[in-house]
PDB file of C-alpha atoms in Angstrom:
ATOM      1  CA  MET A   2      -0.100  -0.249   0.236  1.00 60.00           C
ATOM      2  CA  ASP A   3       1.202   3.614  -0.800  1.00 68.00           C
ATOM      3  CA  CYS A   4       1.720   5.891   2.245  1.00 72.00           C
ATOM      4  CA  HIS A   5       0.988   9.767   1.126  1.00 68.00           C
ATOM      5  CA  GLU A   6       3.311  10.767   3.878  1.00 67.00           C
ATOM      6  CA  CYS A   7       6.304   8.867   2.707  1.00 72.00           C
ATOM      7  CA  ARG A   8       5.551   9.169  -0.937  1.00 67.00           C
ATOM      8  CA  PHE A   9       6.438   5.166  -1.091  1.00 65.00           C
ATOM      9  CA  GLN A  10       4.780   1.866  -0.749  1.00 70.00           C
ATOM     10  CA  THR A  11       5.307   1.057   2.281  1.00 69.00           C
ATOM     11  CA  ASP A  12       4.286  -2.292   4.476  1.00 73.00           C
ATOM     12  CA  VAL A  13       0.977  -1.818   6.916  1.00 70.00           C
ATOM     13  CA  VAL A  14       0.249  -2.549  10.229  1.00 70.00           C
ATOM     14  CA  PHE A  15      -3.273  -3.587  10.858  1.00 65.00           C
ATOM     15  CA  ASP A  16      -4.592  -2.473  14.255  1.00 63.00           C
ATOM     16  CA  HIS A  17      -7.771  -4.705  15.022  1.00 58.00           C
ATOM     17  CA  SER A  18      -9.000  -2.973  18.036  1.00 56.00           C
ATOM     18  CA  THR A  19      -9.633  -0.259  16.322  1.00 59.00           C
ATOM     19  CA  GLY A  20     -10.083  -0.856  12.731  1.00 60.00           C
ATOM     20  CA  ASP A  21      -6.878   0.847  10.934  1.00 68.00           C
ATOM     21  CA  ALA A  22      -4.633   0.797   8.665  1.00 73.00           C
ATOM     22  CA  VAL A  23      -1.194   2.083   9.818  1.00 72.00           C
ATOM     23  CA  CYS A  24       1.856   3.190   7.822  1.00 77.00           C
ATOM     24  CA  LYS A  25       4.815   1.031   9.563  1.00 68.00           C
ATOM     25  CA  ASN A  26       7.214   3.352   8.989  1.00 70.00           C
ATOM     26  CA  CYS A  27       5.661   6.748   9.987  1.00 70.00           C
ATOM     27  CA  GLY A  28       2.637   6.098  11.970  1.00 64.00           C
ATOM     28  CA  LEU A  29      -0.204   7.551   9.108  1.00 66.00           C
ATOM     29  CA  VAL A  30      -3.596   6.029   9.662  1.00 68.00           C
ATOM     30  CA  LEU A  31      -3.939   4.989   5.619  1.00 66.00           C
ATOM     31  CA  GLU A  32      -7.034   3.729   6.228  1.00 68.00           C
ATOM     32  CA  SER A  33     -10.006   3.836   8.957  1.00 60.00           C
ATOM     33  CA  HIS A  34     -12.848   1.579   9.646  1.00 54.00           C
ATOM     34  CA  TYR A  35     -11.599  -1.067   6.986  1.00 54.00           C
ATOM     35  CA  ILE A  36     -12.918  -4.507   6.617  1.00 54.00           C
ATOM     36  CA  ASP A  37     -11.082  -8.160   7.653  1.00 52.00           C
ATOM     37  CA  GLU A  38     -12.565 -10.383   5.345  1.00 52.00           C
ATOM     38  CA  THR A  39     -10.604 -13.208   6.706  1.00 52.00           C
ATOM     39  CA  ASN A  40     -12.345 -16.385   8.361  1.00 52.00           C
ATOM     40  CA  GLU A  41     -12.759 -15.649  12.206  1.00 48.00           C
ATOM     41  CA  TRP A  42     -11.853 -18.840  14.003  1.00 47.00           C
ATOM     42  CA  ARG A  43     -11.406 -17.145  17.378  1.00 49.00           C
ATOM     43  CA  THR A  44     -13.672 -18.544  20.363  1.00 48.00           C
ATOM     44  CA  PHE A  45     -15.596 -16.520  22.636  1.00 50.00           C
ATOM     45  CA  ALA A  46     -15.932 -18.372  25.197  1.00 50.00           C
ATOM     46  CA  ASP A  47     -12.039 -18.795  25.896  1.00 52.00           C
ATOM     47  CA  ASP A  48      -9.847 -16.768  24.892  1.00 52.00           C
ATOM     48  CA  ASN A  49      -6.814 -18.389  25.382  1.00 54.00           C
ATOM     49  CA  SER A  50      -7.898 -20.782  22.621  1.00 51.00           C
ATOM     50  CA  HIS A  51      -7.911 -21.178  19.720  1.00 52.00           C
ATOM     51  CA  ASP A  52      -9.077 -24.360  18.633  1.00 52.00           C
ATOM     52  CA  ASP A  53     -12.977 -23.306  18.786  1.00 51.00           C
ATOM     53  CA  PRO A  54     -14.341 -21.714  15.699  1.00 50.00           C
ATOM     54  CA  ASN A  55     -17.656 -20.705  17.146  1.00 49.00           C
ATOM     55  CA  ARG A  56     -17.845 -17.769  15.359  1.00 48.00           C
ATOM     56  CA  VAL A  57     -16.951 -19.624  12.010  1.00 49.00           C
ATOM     57  CA  GLY A  58     -20.517 -21.683  11.987  1.00 49.00           C
ATOM     58  CA  ALA A  59     -21.597 -25.188  11.109  1.00 49.00           C
ATOM     59  CA  ALA A  60     -20.243 -27.082   8.346  1.00 52.00           C
ATOM     60  CA  THR A  61     -22.964 -27.202   4.913  1.00 54.00           C
ATOM     61  CA  ASN A  62     -25.444 -30.319   4.365  1.00 58.00           C
ATOM     62  CA  PRO A  63     -26.039 -30.928   1.302  1.00 58.00           C
ATOM     63  CA  LEU A  64     -28.972 -32.515   1.822  1.00 64.00           C
ATOM     64  CA  LEU A  65     -30.803 -29.114   3.241  1.00 64.00           C
ATOM     65  CA  SER A  66     -31.768 -26.253   0.993  1.00 59.00           C
ATOM     66  CA  GLY A  67     -28.495 -24.069   0.501  1.00 50.00           C
ATOM     67  CA  GLY A  68     -26.689 -26.674   2.388  1.00 50.00           C
ATOM     68  CA  GLY A  69     -28.302 -25.582   5.584  1.00 49.00           C
ATOM     69  CA  LEU A  70     -27.382 -22.518   5.944  1.00 49.00           C
ATOM     70  CA  SER A  71     -29.792 -20.033   7.115  1.00 52.00           C
ATOM     71  CA  THR A  72     -29.963 -15.947   8.563  1.00 51.00           C
ATOM     72  CA  VAL A  73     -29.061 -15.297  12.010  1.00 50.00           C
ATOM     73  CA  MET A  74     -30.599 -12.609  13.530  1.00 52.00           C
ATOM     74  CA  ALA A  75     -29.071 -10.562  17.167  1.00 52.00           C
ATOM     75  CA  LYS A  76     -31.195  -8.336  19.771  1.00 54.00           C
ATOM     76  CA  PRO A  77     -29.460  -5.456  21.617  1.00 55.00           C
ATOM     77  CA  ASN A  78     -29.637  -7.512  23.984  1.00 58.00           C
ATOM     78  CA  GLY A  79     -27.398 -10.464  22.871  1.00 54.00           C
ATOM     79  CA  GLU A  80     -30.579 -12.924  22.085  1.00 58.00           C
ATOM     80  CA  VAL A  81     -30.048 -15.223  18.632  1.00 50.00           C
ATOM     81  CA  LEU A  82     -33.169 -15.912  16.599  1.00 54.00           C
ATOM     82  CA  ARG A  83     -33.475 -17.394  13.331  1.00 51.00           C
ATOM     83  CA  ALA A  84     -35.497 -15.698  10.760  1.00 51.00           C
ATOM     84  CA  PRO A  85     -39.012 -17.138  11.235  1.00 48.00           C
ATOM     85  CA  ASN A  86     -41.287 -19.004   8.752  1.00 48.00           C
ATOM     86  CA  ARG A  87     -38.196 -18.891   6.691  1.00 53.00           C
ATOM     87  CA  ASP A  88     -36.498 -22.784   6.958  1.00 58.00           C
ATOM     88  CA  PRO A  89     -38.170 -25.485   4.942  1.00 65.00           C
ATOM     89  CA  ASP A  90     -36.029 -27.787   6.013  1.00 76.00           C
ATOM     90  CA  ARG A  91     -37.089 -27.656   9.709  1.00 85.00           C
ATOM     91  CA  GLY A  92     -38.418 -31.068   9.586  1.00 86.00           C
ATOM     92  CA  LEU A  93     -35.332 -32.321   7.875  1.00 88.00           C
ATOM     93  CA  ILE A  94     -33.038 -30.894  10.619  1.00 90.00           C
ATOM     94  CA  MET A  95     -34.998 -32.360  13.571  1.00 92.00           C
ATOM     95  CA  ALA A  96     -35.679 -36.059  11.900  1.00 92.00           C
ATOM     96  CA  PHE A  97     -31.885 -35.749  11.040  1.00 93.00           C
ATOM     97  CA  LYS A  98     -30.850 -34.878  14.811  1.00 94.00           C
ATOM     98  CA  THR A  99     -32.973 -38.144  15.397  1.00 94.00           C
ATOM     99  CA  ILE A 100     -30.883 -40.100  13.520  1.00 94.00           C
ATOM    100  CA  GLU A 101     -27.602 -38.858  15.068  1.00 94.00           C
ATOM    101  CA  THR A 102     -29.258 -39.615  18.381  1.00 94.00           C
ATOM    102  CA  MET A 103     -29.824 -43.316  17.756  1.00 94.00           C
ATOM    103  CA  CYS A 104     -26.653 -44.261  15.427  1.00 94.00           C
ATOM    104  CA  ASP A 105     -24.675 -42.493  19.004  1.00 94.00           C
ATOM    105  CA  ARG A 106     -26.977 -44.321  21.345  1.00 92.00           C
ATOM    106  CA  LEU A 107     -26.357 -48.017  19.360  1.00 91.00           C
ATOM    107  CA  GLY A 108     -22.267 -46.465  18.498  1.00 91.00           C
ATOM    108  CA  LEU A 109     -22.675 -46.826  15.023  1.00 90.00           C
ATOM    109  CA  VAL A 110     -20.656 -45.153  12.492  1.00 90.00           C
ATOM    110  CA  SER A 111     -21.409 -41.853  10.677  1.00 91.00           C
ATOM    111  CA  THR A 112     -21.116 -43.745   6.759  1.00 91.00           C
ATOM    112  CA  ILE A 113     -24.590 -45.079   8.432  1.00 92.00           C
ATOM    113  CA  LYS A 114     -26.295 -41.975  10.131  1.00 93.00           C
ATOM    114  CA  ASN A 115     -25.382 -40.358   6.435  1.00 93.00           C
ATOM    115  CA  ARG A 116     -27.194 -43.465   4.465  1.00 91.00           C
ATOM    116  CA  ALA A 117     -29.967 -43.182   6.619  1.00 93.00           C
ATOM    117  CA  ASN A 118     -30.262 -39.461   6.467  1.00 93.00           C
ATOM    118  CA  GLU A 119     -30.187 -39.533   2.503  1.00 92.00           C
ATOM    119  CA  MET A 120     -32.862 -42.628   2.621  1.00 91.00           C
ATOM    120  CA  TYR A 121     -35.289 -40.419   4.864  1.00 93.00           C
ATOM    121  CA  LYS A 122     -34.523 -37.118   2.340  1.00 91.00           C
ATOM    122  CA  THR A 123     -35.484 -39.386  -0.376  1.00 89.00           C
ATOM    123  CA  LEU A 124     -38.761 -40.368   0.718  1.00 89.00           C
ATOM    124  CA  GLU A 125     -39.259 -36.716   1.392  1.00 89.00           C
ATOM    125  CA  ASP A 126     -38.642 -35.942  -1.752  1.00 87.00           C
ATOM    126  CA  HIS A 127     -41.098 -38.158  -3.568  1.00 84.00           C
ATOM    127  CA  LYS A 128     -43.895 -37.523  -0.725  1.00 87.00           C
ATOM    128  CA  CYS A 129     -43.964 -41.017   1.147  1.00 84.00           C
ATOM    129  CA  SER A 130     -43.425 -40.012   5.125  1.00 81.00           C
ATOM    130  CA  LYS A 131     -46.337 -38.010   4.619  1.00 83.00           C
ATOM    131  CA  GLY A 132     -49.282 -39.478   6.654  1.00 84.00           C
ATOM    132  CA  ARG A 133     -46.726 -41.844   8.265  1.00 89.00           C
ATOM    133  CA  ASN A 134     -45.248 -42.741  11.510  1.00 92.00           C
ATOM    134  CA  GLN A 135     -42.279 -40.670  11.567  1.00 93.00           C
ATOM    135  CA  ASP A 136     -40.720 -42.356  14.529  1.00 94.00           C
ATOM    136  CA  ALA A 137     -40.972 -45.669  12.777  1.00 95.00           C
ATOM    137  CA  LEU A 138     -39.714 -44.661   9.242  1.00 95.00           C
ATOM    138  CA  LEU A 139     -37.125 -43.129  10.789  1.00 95.00           C
ATOM    139  CA  ALA A 140     -36.171 -46.142  13.033  1.00 95.00           C
ATOM    140  CA  ALA A 141     -36.750 -48.591   9.445  1.00 95.00           C
ATOM    141  CA  CYS A 142     -34.262 -45.579   7.460  1.00 94.00           C
ATOM    142  CA  LEU A 143     -31.456 -46.734  10.256  1.00 95.00           C
ATOM    143  CA  TYR A 144     -32.385 -50.356  10.356  1.00 93.00           C
ATOM    144  CA  ILE A 145     -31.873 -50.743   6.511  1.00 92.00           C
ATOM    145  CA  ALA A 146     -28.912 -48.610   6.448  1.00 91.00           C
ATOM    146  CA  CYS A 147     -27.221 -50.849   9.075  1.00 91.00           C
ATOM    147  CA  LYS A 148     -27.791 -53.669   7.081  1.00 87.00           C
ATOM    148  CA  GLN A 149     -26.761 -51.703   3.649  1.00 85.00           C
ATOM    149  CA  GLU A 150     -23.390 -50.886   5.023  1.00 85.00           C
ATOM    150  CA  ASP A 151     -22.749 -54.519   6.468  1.00 83.00           C
ATOM    151  CA  LYS A 152     -23.418 -53.577  10.130  1.00 87.00           C
ATOM    152  CA  PRO A 153     -26.875 -55.164  11.013  1.00 88.00           C
ATOM    153  CA  ARG A 154     -28.311 -54.758  14.066  1.00 90.00           C
ATOM    154  CA  THR A 155     -31.032 -56.304  15.218  1.00 88.00           C
ATOM    155  CA  LEU A 156     -35.013 -54.953  14.948  1.00 88.00           C
ATOM    156  CA  LYS A 157     -34.736 -55.313  18.458  1.00 87.00           C
ATOM    157  CA  GLU A 158     -31.724 -53.188  19.390  1.00 90.00           C
ATOM    158  CA  ILE A 159     -32.895 -49.927  16.886  1.00 93.00           C
ATOM    159  CA  PHE A 160     -36.113 -50.516  18.669  1.00 93.00           C
ATOM    160  CA  SER A 161     -34.490 -50.115  21.590  1.00 92.00           C
ATOM    161  CA  VAL A 162     -32.899 -46.495  20.537  1.00 93.00           C
ATOM    162  CA  ALA A 163     -36.560 -45.192  18.891  1.00 92.00           C
ATOM    163  CA  ASN A 164     -38.427 -42.672  19.727  1.00 86.00           C
ATOM    164  CA  GLY A 165     -41.153 -44.658  20.873  1.00 86.00           C
ATOM    165  CA  ALA A 166     -42.311 -46.884  17.766  1.00 92.00           C
ATOM    166  CA  SER A 167     -42.768 -50.268  18.591  1.00 94.00           C
ATOM    167  CA  LYS A 168     -41.196 -53.307  16.474  1.00 91.00           C
ATOM    168  CA  LYS A 169     -44.381 -53.906  14.857  1.00 93.00           C
ATOM    169  CA  GLU A 170     -44.710 -50.534  13.331  1.00 95.00           C
ATOM    170  CA  ILE A 171     -40.634 -50.226  12.692  1.00 94.00           C
ATOM    171  CA  GLY A 172     -41.451 -53.391  10.809  1.00 92.00           C
ATOM    172  CA  ARG A 173     -44.307 -52.430   8.765  1.00 93.00           C
ATOM    173  CA  ALA A 174     -42.115 -48.927   7.530  1.00 93.00           C
ATOM    174  CA  LYS A 175     -38.891 -51.400   6.810  1.00 92.00           C
ATOM    175  CA  GLU A 176     -41.414 -53.175   4.633  1.00 91.00           C
ATOM    176  CA  TYR A 177     -42.573 -50.087   3.514  1.00 92.00           C
ATOM    177  CA  ILE A 178     -39.859 -47.918   2.587  1.00 91.00           C
ATOM    178  CA  ILE A 179     -38.125 -51.269   0.904  1.00 88.00           C
ATOM    179  CA  LYS A 180     -41.118 -50.908  -1.468  1.00 87.00           C
ATOM    180  CA  GLN A 181     -41.212 -47.515  -2.277  1.00 86.00           C
ATOM    181  CA  LEU A 182     -37.778 -47.250  -2.893  1.00 80.00           C
ATOM    182  CA  GLY A 183     -37.306 -49.886  -4.711  1.00 75.00           C
ATOM    183  CA  LEU A 184     -34.468 -51.274  -2.318  1.00 51.00           C
ATOM    184  CA  MET A 185     -33.233 -48.355  -1.888  1.00 45.00           C
ATOM    185  CA  GLU A 186     -29.452 -48.113  -3.883  1.00 42.00           C
ATOM    186  CA  LYS A 187     -27.827 -51.177  -2.884  1.00 44.00           C
ATOM    187  CA  PRO A 188     -29.769 -54.756  -3.142  1.00 45.00           C
ATOM    188  CA  PHE A 189     -31.117 -55.198   0.218  1.00 47.00           C
ATOM    189  CA  GLN A 190     -29.354 -58.095   1.204  1.00 51.00           C
ATOM    190  CA  VAL A 191     -30.890 -60.507   3.986  1.00 54.00           C
ATOM    191  CA  ALA A 192     -28.066 -60.614   6.815  1.00 62.00           C
ATOM    192  CA  ASN A 193     -26.940 -63.709   8.198  1.00 73.00           C
ATOM    193  CA  ALA A 194     -26.334 -65.378  11.464  1.00 76.00           C
ATOM    194  CA  GLY A 195     -22.700 -64.688  11.252  1.00 80.00           C
ATOM    195  CA  ASP A 196     -23.094 -61.153  10.910  1.00 80.00           C
ATOM    196  CA  TYR A 197     -24.572 -60.841  14.535  1.00 83.00           C
ATOM    197  CA  MET A 198     -21.715 -63.250  15.936  1.00 88.00           C
ATOM    198  CA  ARG A 199     -18.925 -61.449  17.298  1.00 85.00           C
ATOM    199  CA  ARG A 200     -20.784 -58.086  18.906  1.00 87.00           C
ATOM    200  CA  PHE A 201     -23.280 -60.926  20.909  1.00 90.00           C
ATOM    201  CA  CYS A 202     -20.331 -62.848  21.893  1.00 91.00           C
ATOM    202  CA  SER A 203     -18.130 -59.782  23.197  1.00 89.00           C
ATOM    203  CA  SER A 204     -21.004 -58.515  24.987  1.00 89.00           C
ATOM    204  CA  LEU A 205     -21.661 -62.069  26.533  1.00 91.00           C
ATOM    205  CA  GLY A 206     -17.502 -61.756  27.822  1.00 91.00           C
ATOM    206  CA  LEU A 207     -16.627 -64.840  25.828  1.00 90.00           C
ATOM    207  CA  ASN A 208     -13.300 -65.553  24.819  1.00 88.00           C
ATOM    208  CA  ASN A 209     -11.330 -65.326  22.062  1.00 88.00           C
ATOM    209  CA  GLN A 210     -11.400 -68.998  21.208  1.00 88.00           C
ATOM    210  CA  ALA A 211     -15.013 -69.232  22.232  1.00 89.00           C
ATOM    211  CA  ILE A 212     -15.914 -67.059  19.449  1.00 90.00           C
ATOM    212  CA  LYS A 213     -13.661 -68.179  16.991  1.00 90.00           C
ATOM    213  CA  ALA A 214     -15.698 -71.532  17.489  1.00 91.00           C
ATOM    214  CA  ALA A 215     -19.410 -69.971  17.471  1.00 91.00           C
ATOM    215  CA  GLN A 216     -17.897 -68.568  14.121  1.00 90.00           C
ATOM    216  CA  GLN A 217     -16.806 -71.244  12.455  1.00 92.00           C
ATOM    217  CA  ALA A 218     -20.205 -72.845  13.924  1.00 91.00           C
ATOM    218  CA  VAL A 219     -22.710 -70.487  12.379  1.00 89.00           C
ATOM    219  CA  HIS A 220     -20.722 -70.277   9.318  1.00 89.00           C
ATOM    220  CA  LYS A 221     -21.177 -74.463   8.826  1.00 90.00           C
ATOM    221  CA  SER A 222     -24.326 -74.141   9.908  1.00 90.00           C
ATOM    222  CA  GLN A 223     -25.731 -72.434   6.790  1.00 86.00           C
ATOM    223  CA  GLU A 224     -25.333 -75.591   4.849  1.00 88.00           C
ATOM    224  CA  PHE A 225     -27.877 -76.920   6.435  1.00 89.00           C
ATOM    225  CA  ASP A 226     -31.688 -76.579   5.461  1.00 86.00           C
ATOM    226  CA  ILE A 227     -32.322 -74.511   9.293  1.00 85.00           C
ATOM    227  CA  ARG A 228     -35.451 -72.791   9.093  1.00 84.00           C
ATOM    228  CA  ARG A 229     -34.838 -70.600  12.091  1.00 86.00           C
ATOM    229  CA  SER A 230     -34.263 -66.355  12.154  1.00 85.00           C
ATOM    230  CA  PRO A 231     -30.403 -65.774  11.222  1.00 87.00           C
ATOM    231  CA  VAL A 232     -30.630 -63.381  14.735  1.00 89.00           C
ATOM    232  CA  SER A 233     -32.116 -67.306  16.230  1.00 91.00           C
ATOM    233  CA  ILE A 234     -29.331 -69.392  14.834  1.00 91.00           C
ATOM    234  CA  ALA A 235     -27.135 -66.608  15.547  1.00 92.00           C
ATOM    235  CA  ALA A 236     -28.525 -67.063  19.776  1.00 93.00           C
ATOM    236  CA  ALA A 237     -28.601 -70.987  19.195  1.00 93.00           C
ATOM    237  CA  VAL A 238     -25.652 -71.455  18.284  1.00 93.00           C
ATOM    238  CA  ILE A 239     -23.576 -69.115  21.221  1.00 94.00           C
ATOM    239  CA  TYR A 240     -25.941 -71.580  23.662  1.00 93.00           C
ATOM    240  CA  ILE A 241     -24.761 -75.152  22.071  1.00 92.00           C
ATOM    241  CA  ILE A 242     -20.392 -73.420  22.184  1.00 91.00           C
ATOM    242  CA  THR A 243     -21.522 -72.153  25.859  1.00 90.00           C
ATOM    243  CA  GLN A 244     -22.609 -75.120  27.085  1.00 87.00           C
ATOM    244  CA  LEU A 245     -20.012 -77.282  25.746  1.00 84.00           C
ATOM    245  CA  SER A 246     -17.490 -74.977  27.257  1.00 79.00           C
ATOM    246  CA  ASP A 247     -15.199 -75.762  30.428  1.00 69.00           C
ATOM    247  CA  ASP A 248     -13.068 -72.957  30.583  1.00 64.00           C
ATOM    248  CA  GLY A 249     -15.362 -70.347  32.177  1.00 74.00           C
ATOM    249  CA  ASN A 250     -17.544 -69.649  28.775  1.00 79.00           C
ATOM    250  CA  LYS A 251     -20.776 -71.119  30.142  1.00 86.00           C
ATOM    251  CA  ARG A 252     -23.670 -68.641  30.551  1.00 91.00           C
ATOM    252  CA  PRO A 253     -27.239 -69.114  31.550  1.00 91.00           C
ATOM    253  CA  LEU A 254     -29.739 -69.259  28.593  1.00 93.00           C
ATOM    254  CA  LYS A 255     -31.563 -66.058  30.290  1.00 93.00           C
ATOM    255  CA  ASP A 256     -28.178 -64.019  29.838  1.00 94.00           C
ATOM    256  CA  ILE A 257     -28.130 -65.110  26.246  1.00 94.00           C
ATOM    257  CA  ALA A 258     -31.632 -64.315  25.277  1.00 92.00           C
ATOM    258  CA  ASP A 259     -31.267 -60.793  26.705  1.00 91.00           C
ATOM    259  CA  VAL A 260     -28.208 -60.022  24.615  1.00 90.00           C
ATOM    260  CA  THR A 261     -29.352 -61.369  21.351  1.00 89.00           C
ATOM    261  CA  GLY A 262     -33.247 -60.240  21.866  1.00 86.00           C
ATOM    262  CA  VAL A 263     -34.732 -63.807  21.321  1.00 90.00           C
ATOM    263  CA  ALA A 264     -37.096 -64.865  23.582  1.00 91.00           C
ATOM    264  CA  PRO A 265     -35.683 -68.121  25.513  1.00 93.00           C
ATOM    265  CA  ALA A 266     -38.092 -70.176  24.281  1.00 94.00           C
ATOM    266  CA  THR A 267     -37.040 -70.343  20.792  1.00 93.00           C
ATOM    267  CA  ILE A 268     -33.241 -70.361  21.470  1.00 94.00           C
ATOM    268  CA  LYS A 269     -34.398 -73.689  22.829  1.00 94.00           C
ATOM    269  CA  ASN A 270     -36.176 -74.601  19.810  1.00 93.00           C
ATOM    270  CA  SER A 271     -33.632 -73.129  17.153  1.00 93.00           C
ATOM    271  CA  TYR A 272     -31.271 -75.631  19.368  1.00 92.00           C
ATOM    272  CA  LYS A 273     -33.455 -78.878  18.529  1.00 93.00           C
ATOM    273  CA  ASP A 274     -32.963 -77.640  15.143  1.00 92.00           C
ATOM    274  CA  LEU A 275     -29.582 -77.352  15.391  1.00 92.00           C
ATOM    275  CA  SER A 276     -29.028 -80.552  17.570  1.00 90.00           C
ATOM    276  CA  PRO A 277     -28.430 -83.280  14.808  1.00 91.00           C
ATOM    277  CA  HIS A 278     -25.567 -81.621  13.437  1.00 91.00           C
ATOM    278  CA  VAL A 279     -23.843 -80.105  16.332  1.00 89.00           C
ATOM    279  CA  SER A 280     -21.069 -82.846  15.272  1.00 87.00           C
ATOM    280  CA  GLU A 281     -20.448 -81.345  11.934  1.00 90.00           C
ATOM    281  CA  ILE A 282     -20.772 -77.594  13.037  1.00 91.00           C
ATOM    282  CA  ILE A 283     -18.938 -77.083  15.939  1.00 89.00           C
ATOM    283  CA  PRO A 284     -15.264 -77.797  14.648  1.00 90.00           C
ATOM    284  CA  ASN A 285     -13.327 -80.393  15.392  1.00 85.00           C
ATOM    285  CA  TRP A 286     -10.254 -78.416  17.344  1.00 84.00           C
ATOM    286  CA  TYR A 287     -12.990 -76.976  19.736  1.00 81.00           C
ATOM    287  CA  HIS A 288     -13.048 -78.979  23.105  1.00 57.00           C
ATOM    288  CA  LEU A 289     -16.542 -80.549  23.462  1.00 51.00           C
ATOM    289  CA  ASN A 290     -17.972 -81.543  26.446  1.00 46.00           C
ATOM    290  CA  LEU A 291     -20.569 -84.489  24.934  1.00 41.00           C
ATOM    291  CA  SER A 292     -21.732 -85.236  28.052  1.00 43.00           C
ATOM    292  CA  ASN A 293     -23.500 -81.191  28.812  1.00 46.00           C
ATOM    293  CA  THR A 294     -25.536 -81.432  25.180  1.00 45.00           C
TER     294      THR A 294
END
């Protein structure tokens, strides 16, 4: 910048407290009340911190109109208000927040959350959500997203974090979404028992040897015509493994039922269906105690 006093180009010092641009050589104010167009990464919660960009705003969301940016107004008393009746995405924002809360409670990764958000946005765009149970739709979107990302969760697990929707309502919403959106972007694959095995075994506190045996056993069980749901088969295999174990892996039927969400009677019936094939299902290296079967 040229200084009128020094008569040549000079370095400029910016005084942020007054908004002045000052000549470094002679101290002449070259510009007053200038506008700083750089990003403000300052936090007003703690002036000693430099890593909290409170004044920058939230990241844009491509699923929302205008990337999710909105007009914010401040009253003289410091109260912050959003422009009234000008947010067409209010319903979507609330839906995305509900999905995020469910994901947090289940410990799900962001890719699952994003897929569930996209699914619900597609329902909205096609006017498929109007008149439907929103809580059930959101839970069903998450249920399907988990399967599509190869991280399936049982209907009971989704129900446990759903906002009031029953398991029957979530199940109906799942079928409705699959029908309306044509199985989504990725072919809808039915989960198999192995998808649940490690998580169930870990929740029961089984050791690595028992987990490995259970995984191999449930994989082998797919060779037989066991007409039970994948979750019921997984629960029955865990029951077999724990009952054959003599190294501290025994677990009561009630504990297995609580973790898997399968009723004790259903586990017993699934066990009866698997019992003729136990010698072929359980890996040979696993130490069997057949007297307990």
